[in-house]
């Protein structure tokens, strides 16, 4: 770097050279940079003297890059572009007070919303933005720092993953449904009731045949059942007394504790999968995103 400093004492000359070479006109470069045309011309002559070669051919009211100038301009432009992008990212990280979290609608509605008051109390200076989607977003492509997804982290090599909650699935009904139809005490007893199915459009999700199979029962979906492709609506249908649905424990635990939902069937499936907070390996989390990540994990383990 010391030899480079002797060769090119002024980084400003490279910025001026990039503009002059891009416009091939010292006057327009001067207007862009807020300088005089004479100052640009002087800076370019000084740079040529330092390098010992002409970078421009002076023609009437314009300039043209020489062959050497074109090669040097391509390298300078690429380098300055990378430096500018890096500086902008660093400055943006320092100024950001908002953090975006990508998650399913079910997680946003049933896990995050009941905890927003606690989030505001614990992290009052952070503006959390929740972006929902029917599929897991590519956090590298979207510039989103954090996401929540379920599955196996080994299949997400581009992401860091921290455990939020294990996947635990039981069957749930409303108190009104139980009062009207009786309490199903075994998995086999559930087959005599109306079962609401989640038809997940993109993400893989446990279904009734899988749940019954884990209880040792072979089950075929009912022709008179109810199928819904949104889990929030599935739970709304259960609360309205329309039938029994699978309940993911981390999403339904508060409604179960409050008595709005009742576990039925006396069987719990632990799939061995889990839900994770994820973030890309390709970039570091800023301080605000790290605080949100840590808060999510604390809530997941104890909230």
Tab-separated table of C-alpha atoms in Angstrom:
chain	number	residue	atom	x	y	z
A	1	UNK	CA	0.000	0.000	0.000
A	2	UNK	CA	2.945	2.350	0.640
A	3	UNK	CA	4.123	1.963	-2.968
A	4	UNK	CA	0.570	2.580	-4.190
A	5	UNK	CA	0.412	5.754	-2.119
A	6	UNK	CA	3.607	6.988	-3.783
A	7	UNK	CA	2.295	6.050	-7.215
A	8	UNK	CA	-1.153	7.604	-6.682
A	9	UNK	CA	-0.927	10.198	-3.911
A	10	UNK	CA	-4.548	11.316	-4.302
A	11	UNK	CA	-7.611	9.073	-4.357
A	12	UNK	CA	-9.541	12.148	-5.513
A	13	UNK	CA	-7.719	11.992	-8.829
A	14	UNK	CA	-9.187	8.525	-9.423
A	15	UNK	CA	-12.719	9.792	-8.779
A	16	UNK	CA	-12.144	12.658	-11.203
A	17	UNK	CA	-10.620	10.256	-13.755
A	18	UNK	CA	-13.623	7.907	-13.520
A	19	UNK	CA	-16.054	10.763	-14.257
A	20	UNK	CA	-13.895	12.274	-16.996
A	21	UNK	CA	-13.429	8.915	-18.698
A	22	UNK	CA	-17.106	8.040	-18.437
A	23	UNK	CA	-18.202	11.337	-20.019
A	24	UNK	CA	-15.124	11.727	-22.231
A	25	UNK	CA	-15.648	15.399	-21.569
A	26	UNK	CA	-13.928	17.438	-18.869
A	27	UNK	CA	-16.698	20.039	-18.731
A	28	UNK	CA	-19.449	17.506	-18.028
A	29	UNK	CA	-17.239	15.737	-15.485
A	30	UNK	CA	-16.644	19.079	-13.779
A	31	UNK	CA	-20.395	19.772	-13.639
A	32	UNK	CA	-21.053	16.342	-12.091
A	33	UNK	CA	-18.333	16.771	-9.478
A	34	UNK	CA	-18.995	20.433	-8.686
A	35	UNK	CA	-15.574	21.530	-9.917
A	36	UNK	CA	-14.265	23.843	-12.602
A	37	UNK	CA	-13.267	22.479	-15.984
A	38	UNK	CA	-9.779	23.817	-15.397
A	39	UNK	CA	-9.480	21.880	-12.127
A	40	UNK	CA	-10.501	18.640	-13.841
A	41	UNK	CA	-8.023	19.238	-16.682
A	42	UNK	CA	-5.231	19.973	-14.212
A	43	UNK	CA	-6.012	16.847	-12.135
A	44	UNK	CA	-5.903	14.650	-15.246
A	45	UNK	CA	-2.586	16.099	-16.429
A	46	UNK	CA	-1.155	15.522	-12.951
A	47	UNK	CA	-2.394	11.906	-12.967
A	48	UNK	CA	-0.851	11.328	-16.397
A	49	UNK	CA	2.433	12.755	-15.166
A	50	UNK	CA	2.344	10.466	-12.138
A	51	UNK	CA	1.725	7.379	-14.290
A	52	UNK	CA	4.058	8.461	-17.087
A	53	UNK	CA	1.579	7.768	-19.908
A	54	UNK	CA	-1.212	9.744	-21.609
A	55	UNK	CA	-4.679	8.631	-20.555
A	56	UNK	CA	-6.606	10.966	-22.861
A	57	UNK	CA	-6.334	12.242	-26.398
A	58	UNK	CA	-7.354	15.881	-26.522
A	59	UNK	CA	-9.653	16.595	-29.457
A	60	UNK	CA	-11.785	19.628	-30.265
A	61	UNK	CA	-14.035	20.352	-27.252
A	62	UNK	CA	-13.764	16.752	-26.055
A	63	UNK	CA	-11.353	14.072	-24.954
A	64	UNK	CA	-10.992	10.399	-25.796
A	65	UNK	CA	-9.477	7.663	-23.693
A	66	UNK	CA	-6.316	6.153	-25.070
A	67	UNK	CA	-5.976	2.356	-25.154
A	68	UNK	CA	-4.081	2.482	-21.872
A	69	UNK	CA	-6.648	4.914	-20.515
A	70	UNK	CA	-9.515	2.560	-21.387
A	71	UNK	CA	-7.891	-0.361	-19.540
A	72	UNK	CA	-7.103	1.790	-16.526
A	73	UNK	CA	-10.623	3.304	-16.539
A	74	UNK	CA	-12.239	-0.151	-16.486
A	75	UNK	CA	-10.186	-1.130	-13.413
A	76	UNK	CA	-10.762	2.178	-11.633
A	77	UNK	CA	-14.536	2.072	-12.310
A	78	UNK	CA	-14.826	-1.482	-11.012
A	79	UNK	CA	-12.818	-0.681	-7.888
A	80	UNK	CA	-14.720	2.498	-7.063
A	81	UNK	CA	-18.037	0.721	-7.602
A	82	UNK	CA	-17.084	-1.976	-5.103
A	83	UNK	CA	-15.867	0.604	-2.609
A	84	UNK	CA	-19.072	2.634	-2.972
A	85	UNK	CA	-21.279	-0.423	-2.499
A	86	UNK	CA	-19.345	-1.506	0.576
A	87	UNK	CA	-19.477	1.986	2.088
A	88	UNK	CA	-23.220	2.258	1.453
A	89	UNK	CA	-23.860	-1.110	3.112
A	90	UNK	CA	-21.772	-0.171	6.144
A	91	UNK	CA	-23.513	3.178	6.504
A	92	UNK	CA	-26.942	1.584	6.083
A	93	UNK	CA	-26.170	-0.972	8.791
A	94	UNK	CA	-25.159	1.766	11.169
A	95	UNK	CA	-28.336	3.763	10.572
A	96	UNK	CA	-30.944	1.035	10.403
A	97	UNK	CA	-33.370	0.888	13.294
A	98	UNK	CA	-35.884	-1.294	11.475
A	99	UNK	CA	-35.518	-5.049	11.190
A	100	UNK	CA	-37.479	-7.221	8.759
A	101	UNK	CA	-38.514	-10.751	9.685
A	102	UNK	CA	-39.740	-13.162	7.005
A	103	UNK	CA	-42.254	-15.719	8.263
A	104	UNK	CA	-45.404	-17.605	7.426
A	105	UNK	CA	-48.767	-15.947	7.989
A	106	UNK	CA	-49.478	-18.517	10.714
A	107	UNK	CA	-46.309	-17.678	12.629
A	108	UNK	CA	-46.865	-13.943	12.220
A	109	UNK	CA	-50.504	-14.132	13.356
A	110	UNK	CA	-50.330	-16.748	16.081
A	111	UNK	CA	-46.813	-16.452	17.485
A	112	UNK	CA	-45.621	-12.909	16.814
A	113	UNK	CA	-48.763	-10.813	17.226
A	114	UNK	CA	-49.480	-11.975	20.807
A	115	UNK	CA	-45.886	-11.028	21.685
A	116	UNK	CA	-45.672	-7.614	20.008
A	117	UNK	CA	-46.431	-5.702	23.205
A	118	UNK	CA	-43.560	-7.547	24.898
A	119	UNK	CA	-41.291	-6.811	21.936
A	120	UNK	CA	-42.070	-3.099	22.162
A	121	UNK	CA	-41.357	-3.158	25.889
A	122	UNK	CA	-38.084	-5.066	25.507
A	123	UNK	CA	-36.812	-3.408	22.304
A	124	UNK	CA	-38.514	0.008	22.209
A	125	UNK	CA	-36.030	1.498	19.733
A	126	UNK	CA	-36.535	-1.156	17.046
A	127	UNK	CA	-39.190	-1.065	14.338
A	128	UNK	CA	-39.968	-4.688	13.481
A	129	UNK	CA	-41.328	-5.311	10.000
A	130	UNK	CA	-42.890	-8.715	9.343
A	131	UNK	CA	-42.991	-9.944	5.754
A	132	UNK	CA	-45.250	-12.941	5.214
A	133	UNK	CA	-45.242	-15.309	2.263
A	134	UNK	CA	-46.689	-18.677	1.285
A	135	UNK	CA	-43.118	-19.895	0.694
A	136	UNK	CA	-39.824	-19.484	2.533
A	137	UNK	CA	-38.177	-16.390	1.081
A	138	UNK	CA	-34.577	-16.412	-0.115
A	139	UNK	CA	-33.010	-13.984	2.355
A	140	UNK	CA	-29.955	-13.608	0.111
A	141	UNK	CA	-32.077	-12.385	-2.779
A	142	UNK	CA	-34.504	-10.239	-0.772
A	143	UNK	CA	-32.252	-8.160	1.509
A	144	UNK	CA	-34.029	-9.466	4.633
A	145	UNK	CA	-31.857	-10.195	7.670
A	146	UNK	CA	-33.987	-12.748	9.546
A	147	UNK	CA	-36.469	-15.484	8.802
A	148	UNK	CA	-38.363	-18.253	10.584
A	149	UNK	CA	-38.707	-21.605	8.854
A	150	UNK	CA	-39.375	-25.194	9.733
A	151	UNK	CA	-37.482	-28.286	8.656
A	152	UNK	CA	-33.914	-29.544	8.707
A	153	UNK	CA	-31.093	-26.948	8.801
A	154	UNK	CA	-28.828	-29.391	6.950
A	155	UNK	CA	-30.875	-28.597	3.845
A	156	UNK	CA	-30.169	-24.850	4.195
A	157	UNK	CA	-26.364	-24.687	3.810
A	158	UNK	CA	-26.418	-20.967	3.043
A	159	UNK	CA	-28.032	-20.098	6.379
A	160	UNK	CA	-27.169	-20.019	10.033
A	161	UNK	CA	-30.005	-21.558	12.065
A	162	UNK	CA	-30.871	-21.349	15.770
A	163	UNK	CA	-33.577	-23.501	17.350
A	164	UNK	CA	-36.802	-21.667	18.096
A	165	UNK	CA	-39.192	-24.532	18.895
A	166	UNK	CA	-39.435	-28.292	18.243
A	167	UNK	CA	-42.259	-29.475	15.992
A	168	UNK	CA	-44.877	-30.958	18.320
A	169	UNK	CA	-48.324	-31.684	16.876
A	170	UNK	CA	-51.504	-32.649	18.726
A	171	UNK	CA	-55.212	-32.530	17.912
A	172	UNK	CA	-57.287	-29.557	19.087
A	173	UNK	CA	-60.973	-28.682	19.282
A	174	UNK	CA	-63.015	-25.888	20.773
A	175	UNK	CA	-64.779	-26.281	24.151
A	176	UNK	CA	-68.107	-25.809	22.348
A	177	UNK	CA	-67.324	-28.673	19.963
A	178	UNK	CA	-66.370	-30.956	22.849
A	179	UNK	CA	-69.531	-30.017	24.740
A	180	UNK	CA	-71.701	-30.782	21.722
A	181	UNK	CA	-69.966	-33.917	20.415
A	182	UNK	CA	-68.228	-35.328	23.471
A	183	UNK	CA	-64.544	-35.604	24.324
A	184	UNK	CA	-62.571	-37.924	22.007
A	185	UNK	CA	-60.245	-39.721	24.398
A	186	UNK	CA	-58.211	-41.745	21.854
A	187	UNK	CA	-56.834	-41.210	18.362
A	188	UNK	CA	-59.267	-43.847	17.093
A	189	UNK	CA	-62.167	-41.839	18.505
A	190	UNK	CA	-61.117	-38.837	16.400
A	191	UNK	CA	-61.914	-40.705	13.197
A	192	UNK	CA	-65.620	-40.476	14.052
A	193	UNK	CA	-65.533	-36.693	14.074
A	194	UNK	CA	-65.193	-34.041	11.434
A	195	UNK	CA	-61.494	-33.385	10.867
A	196	UNK	CA	-60.289	-30.150	9.342
A	197	UNK	CA	-57.353	-30.558	6.952
A	198	UNK	CA	-54.619	-28.048	6.205
A	199	UNK	CA	-53.802	-28.149	2.501
A	200	UNK	CA	-50.466	-26.336	2.634
A	201	UNK	CA	-49.847	-24.881	-0.865
A	202	UNK	CA	-46.017	-24.839	-0.788
A	203	UNK	CA	-44.425	-25.684	2.557
A	204	UNK	CA	-44.395	-29.288	3.718
A	205	UNK	CA	-46.595	-29.871	6.755
A	206	UNK	CA	-47.697	-32.793	8.876
A	207	UNK	CA	-51.142	-34.113	7.838
A	208	UNK	CA	-53.761	-36.324	9.423
A	209	UNK	CA	-52.561	-39.608	7.848
A	210	UNK	CA	-49.040	-38.949	9.185
A	211	UNK	CA	-50.379	-38.031	12.628
A	212	UNK	CA	-52.575	-41.139	12.821
A	213	UNK	CA	-49.749	-43.329	11.527
A	214	UNK	CA	-47.574	-42.149	14.422
A	215	UNK	CA	-50.365	-43.386	16.719
A	216	UNK	CA	-50.446	-46.771	14.968
A	217	UNK	CA	-53.680	-46.114	13.067
A	218	UNK	CA	-54.210	-46.283	9.311
A	219	UNK	CA	-56.379	-43.375	8.211
A	220	UNK	CA	-57.846	-42.177	4.931
A	221	UNK	CA	-59.078	-38.556	4.671
A	222	UNK	CA	-62.824	-38.175	5.086
A	223	UNK	CA	-64.950	-37.205	2.136
A	224	UNK	CA	-67.067	-35.026	4.436
A	225	UNK	CA	-64.134	-33.225	6.046
A	226	UNK	CA	-63.155	-29.604	5.593
A	227	UNK	CA	-59.963	-28.589	3.753
A	228	UNK	CA	-58.414	-25.099	4.083
A	229	UNK	CA	-55.115	-23.866	2.625
A	230	UNK	CA	-54.371	-21.274	5.330
A	231	UNK	CA	-53.523	-22.389	8.872
A	232	UNK	CA	-54.886	-19.235	10.486
A	233	UNK	CA	-58.276	-20.012	8.901
A	234	UNK	CA	-57.969	-23.634	10.008
A	235	UNK	CA	-57.726	-22.507	13.630
A	236	UNK	CA	-60.528	-19.988	13.133
A	237	UNK	CA	-62.715	-22.837	11.880
A	238	UNK	CA	-61.833	-24.883	14.986
A	239	UNK	CA	-62.675	-21.958	17.264
A	240	UNK	CA	-66.023	-21.668	15.455
A	241	UNK	CA	-66.800	-25.289	16.306
A	242	UNK	CA	-66.466	-26.628	12.749
A	243	UNK	CA	-64.341	-29.613	13.713
A	244	UNK	CA	-60.985	-30.843	14.985
A	245	UNK	CA	-57.620	-29.836	13.511
A	246	UNK	CA	-53.960	-30.507	14.056
A	247	UNK	CA	-52.396	-28.029	16.421
A	248	UNK	CA	-48.728	-27.059	16.210
A	249	UNK	CA	-47.830	-26.561	19.858
A	250	UNK	CA	-45.667	-23.447	19.420
A	251	UNK	CA	-48.543	-21.734	17.568
A	252	UNK	CA	-51.513	-22.870	19.668
A	253	UNK	CA	-49.980	-22.980	23.164
A	254	UNK	CA	-51.442	-19.645	24.295
A	255	UNK	CA	-54.934	-20.506	23.091
A	256	UNK	CA	-54.640	-23.880	24.795
A	257	UNK	CA	-53.490	-22.297	28.070
A	258	UNK	CA	-56.364	-19.822	27.962
A	259	UNK	CA	-58.938	-22.576	27.306
A	260	UNK	CA	-59.895	-21.407	23.812
A	261	UNK	CA	-58.563	-24.685	22.413
A	262	UNK	CA	-58.733	-28.130	24.012
A	263	UNK	CA	-56.223	-30.922	23.219
A	264	UNK	CA	-58.140	-34.070	22.275
A	265	UNK	CA	-57.275	-37.626	21.244
A	266	UNK	CA	-54.594	-38.192	23.887
A	267	UNK	CA	-51.741	-38.409	21.382
A	268	UNK	CA	-48.849	-36.079	20.592
A	269	UNK	CA	-46.588	-36.379	17.553
A	270	UNK	CA	-43.009	-35.191	17.929
A	271	UNK	CA	-41.792	-35.186	14.350
A	272	UNK	CA	-38.094	-34.744	15.087
A	273	UNK	CA	-38.166	-31.598	12.960
A	274	UNK	CA	-38.181	-28.080	14.404
A	275	UNK	CA	-38.627	-24.397	13.661
A	276	UNK	CA	-35.605	-22.123	13.464
A	277	UNK	CA	-34.587	-18.511	13.279
A	278	UNK	CA	-32.356	-18.277	10.205
A	279	UNK	CA	-30.060	-15.633	8.739
A	280	UNK	CA	-27.735	-15.679	5.693
A	281	UNK	CA	-24.102	-16.722	6.004
A	282	UNK	CA	-23.246	-14.277	3.216
A	283	UNK	CA	-23.491	-11.172	5.402
A	284	UNK	CA	-23.270	-10.205	9.045
A	285	UNK	CA	-26.303	-9.192	11.047
A	286	UNK	CA	-26.257	-5.614	12.247
A	287	UNK	CA	-26.654	-4.900	15.965
A	288	UNK	CA	-30.426	-4.355	15.725
A	289	UNK	CA	-31.039	-7.620	13.869
A	290	UNK	CA	-28.905	-9.497	16.396
A	291	UNK	CA	-31.029	-8.103	19.222
A	292	UNK	CA	-34.243	-9.195	17.477
A	293	UNK	CA	-32.786	-12.648	16.807
A	294	UNK	CA	-31.790	-13.056	20.459
A	295	UNK	CA	-35.203	-11.831	21.610
A	296	UNK	CA	-36.971	-14.372	19.358
A	297	UNK	CA	-34.836	-17.183	20.737
A	298	UNK	CA	-35.498	-16.144	24.317
A	299	UNK	CA	-39.226	-16.089	23.633
A	300	UNK	CA	-39.029	-19.460	21.943
A	301	UNK	CA	-37.285	-21.123	24.844
A	302	UNK	CA	-39.226	-19.539	27.652
A	303	UNK	CA	-42.055	-17.467	26.264
